[in-house]
Each structure stands twice: as C-alpha cells, then as structure tokens.
C-alpha cells in the first residue's frame, strides 16, 4: 500500500514538474510558444481590401502560404475594427497556430491581441501597430513587422520643404483616424516642416486612406483654401483622389500645386512620370516572405526582435519610370 502511494506521489511530482516547466517557458517572455511542425494553419486578419496596397499585401501573404504549404485562414474586416476583432475571435475558435494581424486602428484591436495570448496563440503584427503603452511586442505579441511611418512622414516633409523652397500652404489628407500610419505619418511630416517657418498646414482632414474619400475631402478643403500650394497625402490612393479634385477645380497639379504622398502604387508612379505627383515615399506591402520566415524562426525558438523594420524606397522623376511596370 505504502509502495503504491510512493509511486503515485512520484508520478504526481513528475506531472507537476512538467506543468511548471511549461509555465516557466511561457513566463520567461510571457509569450505563447509555437510547436515545431512540418506545416501550420495560420490566420491573416486583413483590415480592408479597398486599395491596391491592401490587395498587394494579401496576395503576398497568400502566395507565400502556398509556397510554404501552410493553410491560411484569411479574413477581411472590410474597414471595421469591430469586425476585425470578431475575425480574430473566429481564428482563435478555429485553433490556428499563429495569427498575423494588420490592426486597423491602434486601440480597438488591443483586446483581440490579449485574447489570442490568453488562448495560447502567438500574434505577429503586420504593417500597423497597436498602442504600445498597453500591449507590448515581446510580451503580448511576438513582434511588429513594418515600416517606420514617422520616417516616411519625415522624408515626405523634407522633400516638400526642398522642392517648394521652404514656402508652402499645405492641405494634408490624413489616413484612417486612430491608425498608426495616420498618427505617425502626420508626426514625421509636422516635425520636418517645423524647421521651415514658411511651411504652413492650412487644412487637415482624414480621407480614410481611400481614393474617393480623398477626392471628396480634397474638393471641400480646396473650396475653403484656394490659396493652397501643396498637398501631402498619407497614401497614394488619396493622392490620386486629390489629383481628380484638383483637375476638376481647374488646378494644374505639378505646375501650380505640388503633391507628395506615400506607398508606391502603379498609378502614383505613373502620375510622377506624367508630372502630376512630385514624389512618393515607398511603403512596401509585400510582407509574405518576411512574415512566414519570422513565424518559422519563432517556432524554432529563436529570439525575435520586437520590431522587424521594412526598408522603403523613394520615388521621384529620376527613378519612377523604371519602377512603374513592377509596381502594384
Ligand atoms: O498601413 C499602411 C497603409 O494602409 C498604406 O499606406 C495604405 O495604402 C493602407 O491602407
């Protein structure tokens, strides 16, 4: 009887030790582990599909999943942060091995990140951040893979200062309210033009990163500010919308008003070639290879940097023509 009890005790202690080892592995960095397997089922929660940048990003993720032989559970939040939270919920319920999340806005997606963590599913943020005073890379999610949006805004601002001789009345078409690219692209640009006292933002409003919204907002702001001599658009789609509004109002973009934007879409590069947009700071949407490689390294137990920075090119009339055909 005593012998049996001892064996049971030993077994119990061994089970406890195993469980504690598992807890310790999680507690070391607080992140859920990812088992090494030949193939995975991973989620990609996309924010919307209303512009060429998003479509290029989705294609890159889908083609890399295919190349790796992994199953990709893809969702499109159609521009709704609430739907994106529900999309992540459904991925958790489906028991995916990891979630790639492109969070539409900085704050509303935090609960989704935390819920995945509690469910033991690692999250990698792609292209946009969540508020890092609440959820932290390396503790609540594995890493952020994406561009330096502040730097993109800075580069656009510095180019505009140079090309206008430090004198411009600027209309700023901002991205989605509460999103990290809108916040950071504004900040970087504002910091850059603050060094030139002749640079003034006369009006700023969100066009939600969308072409038609950008056109409508530009139309309204131009009526209120016909003195504008420059447009800074947080993405190319809004810049294309702005070109339409400017031309409809009889303005001549590239001649009587200078336009600068961010992304690197085919339409925007062609507009540089046509002399209508002055410059575009690239924001590279082709995340697939980097995202899947990072997930594999994480599963292998490698320490992952909290920010995997995506390098971005710069386009103006000196190099746009040669990049049009390979753009998206
Ligand atoms: O988060 C990146 C931005 O989101 C891109 O600049 C924009 O086109 C997209 O919708």
Coordinates of C-alpha atoms and ligand atoms in Angstrom, one line a residue:
X1 CA 0.0 0.0 0.0
X2 CA 2.8 2.3 1.1
X3 CA 4.7 1.3 -2.1
X4 CA 1.7 2.3 -4.3
X5 CA 1.3 5.6 -2.6
X6 CA 5.0 6.4 -3.1
X7 CA 4.7 5.6 -6.9
X8 CA 1.6 7.8 -7.1
X9 CA 3.4 10.6 -5.3
X10 CA 6.4 10.4 -7.6
X11 CA 4.1 10.4 -10.6
X12 CA 2.3 13.4 -9.2
X13 CA 5.5 15.3 -8.6
X14 CA 6.7 14.5 -12.1
X15 CA 3.5 15.8 -13.6
X16 CA 3.7 18.9 -11.5
X17 CA 7.3 19.5 -12.6
X18 CA 6.4 19.1 -16.3
X19 CA 3.5 21.5 -15.9
X20 CA 5.7 24.0 -14.1
X21 CA 8.4 23.7 -16.8
X22 CA 5.7 24.6 -19.4
X23 CA 4.6 27.6 -17.3
X24 CA 8.2 28.7 -16.9
X25 CA 8.7 28.6 -20.6
X26 CA 5.7 30.9 -21.1
X27 CA 6.6 33.2 -18.2
X28 CA 10.2 33.8 -19.4
X29 CA 8.9 36.3 -22.1
X30 CA 5.2 35.9 -21.4
X31 CA 4.5 34.7 -25.0
X32 CA 2.7 31.6 -26.0
X33 CA 5.0 29.0 -27.6
X34 CA 4.6 27.6 -31.1
X35 CA 5.3 24.0 -31.6
X36 CA 7.6 23.0 -34.5
X37 CA 5.7 21.2 -37.2
X38 CA 6.1 20.5 -40.9
X39 CA 3.1 22.6 -41.8
X40 CA 0.9 25.1 -39.9
X41 CA -2.6 26.6 -40.0
X42 CA -2.2 30.3 -39.6
X43 CA -4.6 33.3 -39.7
X44 CA -4.2 36.5 -41.6
X45 CA -6.7 39.2 -40.4
X46 CA -6.7 41.9 -43.0
X47 CA -8.2 45.3 -42.3
X48 CA -9.8 46.0 -45.7
X49 CA -9.4 45.4 -49.4
X50 CA -10.3 48.8 -50.9
X51 CA -7.0 49.8 -52.3
X52 CA -4.1 48.3 -54.4
X53 CA -1.7 48.4 -51.3
X54 CA -4.0 46.1 -49.3
X55 CA -4.6 43.8 -52.3
X56 CA -0.8 43.5 -52.9
X57 CA -0.3 42.7 -49.2
X58 CA -3.0 40.0 -49.3
X59 CA -1.6 38.5 -52.5
X60 CA 1.9 38.4 -51.0
X61 CA 0.6 36.6 -47.8
X62 CA -1.4 34.1 -49.9
X63 CA 1.3 33.3 -52.3
X64 CA 3.9 32.7 -49.5
X65 CA 1.4 30.5 -47.6
X66 CA 1.1 28.4 -50.8
X67 CA 4.8 28.3 -51.3
X68 CA 5.4 27.1 -47.7
X69 CA 2.4 24.6 -47.9
X70 CA 0.7 26.2 -44.9
X71 CA -3.0 26.6 -44.6
X72 CA -4.0 30.3 -44.4
X73 CA -7.2 31.3 -42.8
X74 CA -7.9 34.7 -44.4
X75 CA -10.4 37.3 -43.2
X76 CA -11.2 40.8 -44.5
X77 CA -12.6 43.2 -41.9
X78 CA -14.0 45.5 -44.6
X79 CA -12.8 48.6 -42.8
X80 CA -14.4 47.8 -39.5
X81 CA -12.3 47.4 -36.3
X82 CA -15.2 45.6 -34.6
X83 CA -15.4 43.0 -37.4
X84 CA -11.6 42.6 -37.2
X85 CA -11.9 41.8 -33.5
X86 CA -14.6 39.2 -34.4
X87 CA -12.4 37.8 -37.2
X88 CA -9.6 37.2 -34.6
X89 CA -12.1 35.5 -32.3
X90 CA -13.1 33.2 -35.0
X91 CA -9.4 32.3 -35.8
X92 CA -8.9 31.5 -32.0
X93 CA -12.0 29.3 -32.2
X94 CA -10.6 27.5 -35.2
X95 CA -7.4 26.8 -33.3
X96 CA -4.9 28.4 -35.7
X97 CA -1.2 28.0 -34.7
X98 CA -0.4 31.7 -35.1
X99 CA -2.2 34.9 -36.1
X100 CA -0.9 37.6 -38.5
X101 CA -2.8 40.7 -37.7
X102 CA -2.8 44.0 -39.6
X103 CA -4.7 46.1 -37.0
X104 CA -6.9 48.7 -38.5
X105 CA -6.6 51.1 -35.5
X106 CA -4.2 51.3 -32.6
X107 CA -6.6 50.9 -29.6
X108 CA -9.7 48.8 -30.6
X109 CA -7.6 45.8 -31.6
X110 CA -5.8 45.5 -28.2
X111 CA -8.4 43.2 -26.7
X112 CA -8.0 40.8 -29.7
X113 CA -4.2 40.7 -29.2
X114 CA -4.7 39.9 -25.5
X115 CA -7.4 37.3 -26.1
X116 CA -5.2 35.4 -28.5
X117 CA -2.3 35.5 -26.0
X118 CA -4.6 34.1 -23.3
X119 CA -5.7 31.4 -25.7
X120 CA -2.1 30.4 -26.2
X121 CA -1.9 31.6 -29.8
X122 CA 1.1 33.8 -30.8
X123 CA 0.4 37.0 -32.7
X124 CA 2.6 38.8 -35.2
X125 CA 1.5 42.4 -36.1
X126 CA 1.9 43.3 -39.7
X127 CA 2.3 46.8 -41.1
X128 CA 0.3 48.6 -38.4
X129 CA 0.8 48.8 -34.7
X130 CA -1.5 48.7 -31.7
X131 CA -1.0 51.2 -28.8
X132 CA 2.3 50.0 -27.3
X133 CA 1.7 51.7 -23.9
X134 CA -0.9 48.9 -23.4
X135 CA 0.2 45.9 -25.5
X136 CA 3.9 45.3 -25.9
X137 CA 5.9 43.4 -28.5
X138 CA 7.9 40.6 -27.0
X139 CA 5.4 40.4 -24.1
X140 CA 1.9 40.4 -25.5
X141 CA 2.6 39.6 -29.1
X142 CA 5.8 38.3 -30.8
X143 CA 6.8 41.3 -33.0
X144 CA 5.8 44.1 -35.3
X145 CA 6.9 43.7 -38.9
X146 CA 6.5 47.0 -40.7
X147 CA 7.8 50.3 -42.0
X148 CA 8.9 53.3 -40.0
X149 CA 5.9 55.5 -40.6
X150 CA 7.4 58.5 -38.7
X151 CA 10.4 58.4 -41.0
X152 CA 8.1 58.1 -44.1
X153 CA 6.3 61.4 -43.0
X154 CA 9.7 63.0 -42.3
X155 CA 11.0 62.1 -45.8
X156 CA 7.8 63.4 -47.5
X157 CA 8.1 66.7 -45.4
X158 CA 11.8 67.2 -46.2
X159 CA 11.2 66.7 -49.9
X160 CA 8.4 69.2 -49.8
X161 CA 10.5 71.8 -48.0
X162 CA 13.2 71.4 -50.6
X163 CA 11.0 71.4 -53.6
X164 CA 9.0 74.4 -52.6
X165 CA 12.0 76.4 -51.3
X166 CA 10.5 76.3 -47.8
X167 CA 7.3 78.1 -48.7
X168 CA 4.0 76.2 -49.0
X169 CA 0.4 76.3 -47.9
X170 CA -0.4 72.7 -47.4
X171 CA -3.5 70.6 -47.4
X172 CA -2.9 67.3 -45.5
X173 CA -5.1 64.3 -46.4
X174 CA -4.8 62.1 -43.4
X175 CA -5.3 58.3 -43.2
X176 CA -7.7 56.4 -41.1
X177 CA -8.3 58.1 -37.7
X178 CA -6.7 56.2 -34.9
X179 CA -4.4 54.1 -37.1
X180 CA -0.7 54.1 -36.6
X181 CA 0.2 55.2 -40.1
X182 CA -2.1 58.2 -39.8
X183 CA -0.7 59.2 -36.4
X184 CA 2.9 58.6 -37.3
X185 CA 2.9 60.0 -40.9
X186 CA 1.4 63.2 -39.5
X187 CA 4.0 63.4 -36.8
X188 CA 7.1 62.8 -39.0
X189 CA 5.8 65.3 -41.6
X190 CA 4.9 68.0 -39.0
X191 CA 8.4 67.6 -37.4
X192 CA 10.1 68.0 -40.7
X193 CA 8.3 71.1 -41.9
X194 CA 8.5 72.8 -38.4
X195 CA 12.1 73.6 -39.3
X196 CA 11.0 75.8 -42.2
X197 CA 8.8 78.8 -41.0
X198 CA 7.3 79.3 -44.4
X199 CA 5.6 75.9 -44.4
X200 CA 2.1 76.0 -43.1
X201 CA -0.6 73.3 -42.9
X202 CA -3.8 75.3 -43.8
X203 CA -6.2 72.3 -43.5
X204 CA -6.0 68.7 -42.5
X205 CA -8.7 66.0 -42.6
X206 CA -9.0 62.3 -42.9
X207 CA -9.7 60.7 -46.3
X208 CA -9.6 57.2 -44.6
X209 CA -6.8 56.0 -47.0
X210 CA -9.4 55.8 -49.8
X211 CA -9.4 57.3 -53.3
X212 CA -12.9 58.6 -53.5
X213 CA -13.0 59.8 -49.9
X214 CA -9.7 61.6 -50.6
X215 CA -11.3 63.2 -53.7
X216 CA -14.3 64.4 -51.7
X217 CA -12.3 65.8 -48.8
X218 CA -9.9 67.5 -51.2
X219 CA -12.8 69.1 -53.1
X220 CA -14.2 70.5 -49.8
X221 CA -10.8 71.7 -48.4
X222 CA -9.8 73.3 -51.7
X223 CA -13.0 75.3 -51.8
X224 CA -12.2 76.6 -48.3
X225 CA -8.5 77.1 -49.1
X226 CA -8.0 78.0 -52.7
X227 CA -4.6 79.5 -51.7
X228 CA -3.2 76.0 -51.1
X229 CA 0.1 75.4 -53.0
X230 CA 0.8 71.8 -51.8
X231 CA -0.9 68.6 -50.9
X232 CA 0.5 66.0 -48.6
X233 CA -1.5 62.7 -48.8
X234 CA -0.8 59.9 -46.3
X235 CA -1.3 57.4 -49.1
X236 CA -1.3 57.2 -52.9
X237 CA -5.0 56.4 -53.2
X238 CA -5.9 59.7 -51.5
X239 CA -3.3 61.5 -53.7
X240 CA -5.0 60.1 -56.8
X241 CA -8.4 61.3 -55.5
X242 CA -6.8 64.7 -54.8
X243 CA -5.5 64.9 -58.4
X244 CA -9.0 64.3 -59.7
X245 CA -10.4 67.1 -57.4
X246 CA -7.7 69.5 -58.3
X247 CA -8.1 69.0 -62.0
X248 CA -11.9 69.3 -61.7
X249 CA -11.3 72.6 -60.0
X250 CA -9.1 73.8 -62.8
X251 CA -5.8 73.5 -61.0
X252 CA -2.7 72.0 -62.6
X253 CA -1.0 69.5 -60.2
X254 CA 2.7 69.5 -60.8
X255 CA 2.6 73.1 -62.0
X256 CA 0.5 75.3 -59.7
X257 CA 0.3 72.9 -56.8
X258 CA 2.9 70.3 -55.6
X259 CA 1.7 66.8 -54.5
X260 CA 3.7 64.4 -52.3
X261 CA 2.4 61.0 -51.0
X262 CA 3.3 57.6 -49.6
X263 CA 3.0 54.0 -50.8
X264 CA 4.3 53.4 -54.4
X265 CA 1.3 52.2 -56.3
X266 CA 1.5 51.9 -60.1
X267 CA -1.0 54.8 -60.6
X268 CA 1.1 57.1 -58.4
X269 CA 4.4 56.2 -60.1
X270 CA 2.7 56.8 -63.4
X271 CA 1.5 60.2 -62.1
X272 CA 5.1 61.1 -61.2
X273 CA 6.1 60.2 -64.8
X274 CA 3.2 62.4 -66.1
X275 CA 4.5 65.3 -63.9
X276 CA 1.4 65.4 -61.6
X277 CA 2.8 64.0 -58.4
X278 CA 6.2 65.3 -57.3
X279 CA 7.4 62.4 -55.1
X280 CA 6.3 59.3 -53.3
X281 CA 7.9 57.7 -50.2
X282 CA 7.5 53.9 -50.6
X283 CA 5.6 51.8 -48.1
X284 CA 6.3 48.3 -49.1
X285 CA 3.3 46.0 -48.9
X286 CA 5.0 42.7 -49.8
X287 CA 5.1 41.1 -46.4
X288 CA 4.7 37.4 -47.2
X289 CA 8.3 36.1 -47.2
X290 CA 9.3 38.2 -44.1
X291 CA 6.1 37.2 -42.2
X292 CA 6.4 33.4 -42.7
X293 CA 10.1 33.4 -42.2
X294 CA 9.7 35.2 -38.8
X295 CA 7.0 32.7 -37.8
X296 CA 9.3 29.8 -38.6
X297 CA 12.1 31.3 -36.6
X298 CA 9.8 31.8 -33.7
X299 CA 8.6 28.2 -33.8
X300 CA 12.3 27.2 -33.8
X301 CA 12.7 29.0 -30.5
X302 CA 14.8 31.9 -31.8
X303 CA 14.7 35.2 -30.0
X304 CA 12.8 37.6 -32.3
X305 CA 13.5 41.4 -32.3
X306 CA 10.5 43.5 -31.2
X307 CA 10.5 45.4 -34.5
X308 CA 11.4 43.9 -37.8
X309 CA 11.8 47.1 -39.9
X310 CA 10.8 47.0 -43.5
X311 CA 13.1 49.3 -45.6
X312 CA 11.4 51.7 -48.0
X313 CA 12.5 53.2 -51.3
X314 CA 11.8 56.8 -52.6
X315 CA 10.4 57.7 -56.0
X316 CA 10.6 61.0 -57.9
X317 CA 11.1 61.9 -61.5
X318 CA 14.6 60.4 -61.5
X319 CA 13.5 56.8 -61.0
X320 CA 9.7 56.4 -61.2
X321 CA 9.6 55.4 -64.8
X322 CA 11.8 52.3 -64.3
X323 CA 9.6 51.1 -61.4
X324 CA 6.1 51.5 -62.9
X325 CA 5.9 48.1 -64.5
X326 CA 6.9 46.2 -61.3
X327 CA 4.6 48.3 -59.1
X328 CA 1.1 47.0 -58.0
Ligands
LIG1 O1 -0.8 50.7 -43.1 C1 -0.3 51.1 -44.4 C2 -1.3 51.9 -45.1 O2 -2.5 51.3 -45.1 C3 -1.0 52.1 -46.6 O3 -0.2 53.3 -46.8 C4 -2.3 52.3 -47.1 O4 -2.4 52.5 -48.5 C5 -3.0 51.2 -46.5 O5 -4.4 51.2 -46.5

